[in-house]
Amino acid sequence: MFKIEPIIESIKFLDISDEVYFGEQYRDYISNSRLKLINPDEGGSPQKYNEGFSKHGSFSDSLYFGSAVHENILQPADFKNVVCDRPTAKLGFVMDEIVKNRQKGMSIYNSIVAASNKIDYYKDKLTDGVLENIFKKGLKYYLFRKKFRYTTGIEPIFLNPADYGKLTDCLASVEKNRNIQKLLHPVSIFTPPMVVNEGTLLMDVKVTVDDQEVILKLKAKLDNFTVDFDTNSLVLNDLKTTGYYLSKFEESFEKYHYYRQMGMYSWMLMMWAKKEFQFTKPMLTANMLVVSTVPNYYSGVFKVRNSDINRGFKEFIRLLKMVAYCKVYGFDREPNIQ
């Protein structure tokens, strides 16, 4: 027997960096991506959820490049592209971690071991040959990072020349796409709309499991949303990069359960608007702004259907029930929740 109640007074809107959002302060909060770890349809389990991203995080060039696209489109004033010889694949992430570890005062060897373990790059298999490969392919980038001078308030994005060229083409495609630009830069007849990029919503929900109460803390970092005060309406936009042509995006929408993300984010956004602006029945539309990372780097708008938001919300609620069940009965039990 389950009962889920949102704690309205707990809803907060914050303007925080990715570093803070993913840091220790909000590590115990439940994000859409974390729910993947418990969803059996995505290869998840209670054990994986309990272990978290420290053991089941993913590092890939496509994710890194996708972040660069996000940052350049949504927060251009906060980031700066830096062209350099950053290695590809996991070695690039290893070198980034080595730099961070050295800045913390760790020795060279301990920095490499810690980076290897975190990125799962030859974890526990650091032979002389692997170490030689790290120095051979990563030393130039490491020395560049060591000498690099940071600008206060500006986060660098380190890109190799090939990725920088691809990024330029992607950004030009988005800039020329009128439909995307209208959504990112909306206008209103009377009251100027509220437009937010990379805003964070926090919210607590109370879940009752067999007469036992559990408080679950939720977090969501929304790429872009608009509050239109003339029409009491909300527009939620999520930016996605894809390594396929736009015609295949619906396959990715299903494969990666993007409908759950939109269901969760839509619900939290509407709850916040009702509390913050006293909207009684706000209208909400949702879109995915899609950028293809393969030539000719086309971009477009994928309109999210209400039916997809609804089924995404149902999956979101089902997974919250699973988390609550495990918190009550332990993560060694398999919750059979439909």
mmCIF file with all atom_site columns, C-alpha atoms in Angstrom, residues 19 30 40 84 88 91 95 127 132 135-136 156 185 188-189 199 221 259 269 312 321 323:
data_model
loop_
_atom_site.group_PDB
_atom_site.id
_atom_site.type_symbol
_atom_site.label_atom_id
_atom_site.label_alt_id
_atom_site.label_comp_id
_atom_site.label_asym_id
_atom_site.label_entity_id
_atom_site.label_seq_id
_atom_site.pdbx_PDB_ins_code
_atom_site.Cartn_x
_atom_site.Cartn_y
_atom_site.Cartn_z
_atom_site.occupancy
_atom_site.B_iso_or_equiv
_atom_site.pdbx_formal_charge
_atom_site.auth_seq_id
_atom_site.auth_comp_id
_atom_site.auth_asym_id
_atom_site.auth_atom_id
_atom_site.pdbx_PDB_model_num
ATOM 1  C CA . GLU A 1 19  ? 29.464 21.575 -9.516  1.00 0.00 ? 19  GLU A CA 1
ATOM 2  C CA . ILE A 1 30  ? 16.910 11.843 -6.293  1.00 0.00 ? 30  ILE A CA 1
ATOM 3  C CA . PRO A 1 40  ? 14.811 -2.843 -14.229 1.00 0.00 ? 40  PRO A CA 1
ATOM 4  C CA . CYS A 1 84  ? 43.989 21.906 -26.956 1.00 0.00 ? 84  CYS A CA 1
ATOM 5  C CA . THR A 1 88  ? 39.784 11.077 -26.637 1.00 0.00 ? 88  THR A CA 1
ATOM 6  C CA . LEU A 1 91  ? 41.906 8.746  -21.200 1.00 0.00 ? 91  LEU A CA 1
ATOM 7  C CA . MET A 1 95  ? 43.817 13.152 -17.339 1.00 0.00 ? 95  MET A CA 1
ATOM 8  C CA . THR A 1 127 ? 50.700 -2.250 -15.454 1.00 0.00 ? 127 THR A CA 1
ATOM 9  C CA . GLU A 1 132 ? 53.529 4.299  -20.197 1.00 0.00 ? 132 GLU A CA 1
ATOM 10 C CA . PHE A 1 135 ? 52.219 9.359  -20.078 1.00 0.00 ? 135 PHE A CA 1
ATOM 11 C CA . LYS A 1 136 ? 52.725 8.968  -23.819 1.00 0.00 ? 136 LYS A CA 1
ATOM 12 C CA . PRO A 1 156 ? 36.904 26.449 -19.435 1.00 0.00 ? 156 PRO A CA 1
ATOM 13 C CA . HIS A 1 185 ? 14.004 33.797 -26.622 1.00 0.00 ? 185 HIS A CA 1
ATOM 14 C CA . SER A 1 188 ? 5.012  38.448 -24.941 1.00 0.00 ? 188 SER A CA 1
ATOM 15 C CA . ILE A 1 189 ? 2.500  41.165 -25.813 1.00 0.00 ? 189 ILE A CA 1
ATOM 16 C CA . GLY A 1 199 ? 17.483 26.421 -13.165 1.00 0.00 ? 199 GLY A CA 1
ATOM 17 C CA . LYS A 1 221 ? 18.108 20.826 -13.318 1.00 0.00 ? 221 LYS A CA 1
ATOM 18 C CA . TYR A 1 259 ? 9.423  10.705 -21.466 1.00 0.00 ? 259 TYR A CA 1
ATOM 19 C CA . LEU A 1 269 ? 7.675  22.850 -12.618 1.00 0.00 ? 269 LEU A CA 1
ATOM 20 C CA . GLY A 1 312 ? 6.567  9.383  -18.052 1.00 0.00 ? 312 GLY A CA 1
ATOM 21 C CA . LYS A 1 321 ? 7.632  3.759  -4.880  1.00 0.00 ? 321 LYS A CA 1
ATOM 22 C CA . VAL A 1 323 ? 12.974 3.651  -3.790  1.00 0.00 ? 323 VAL A CA 1
#
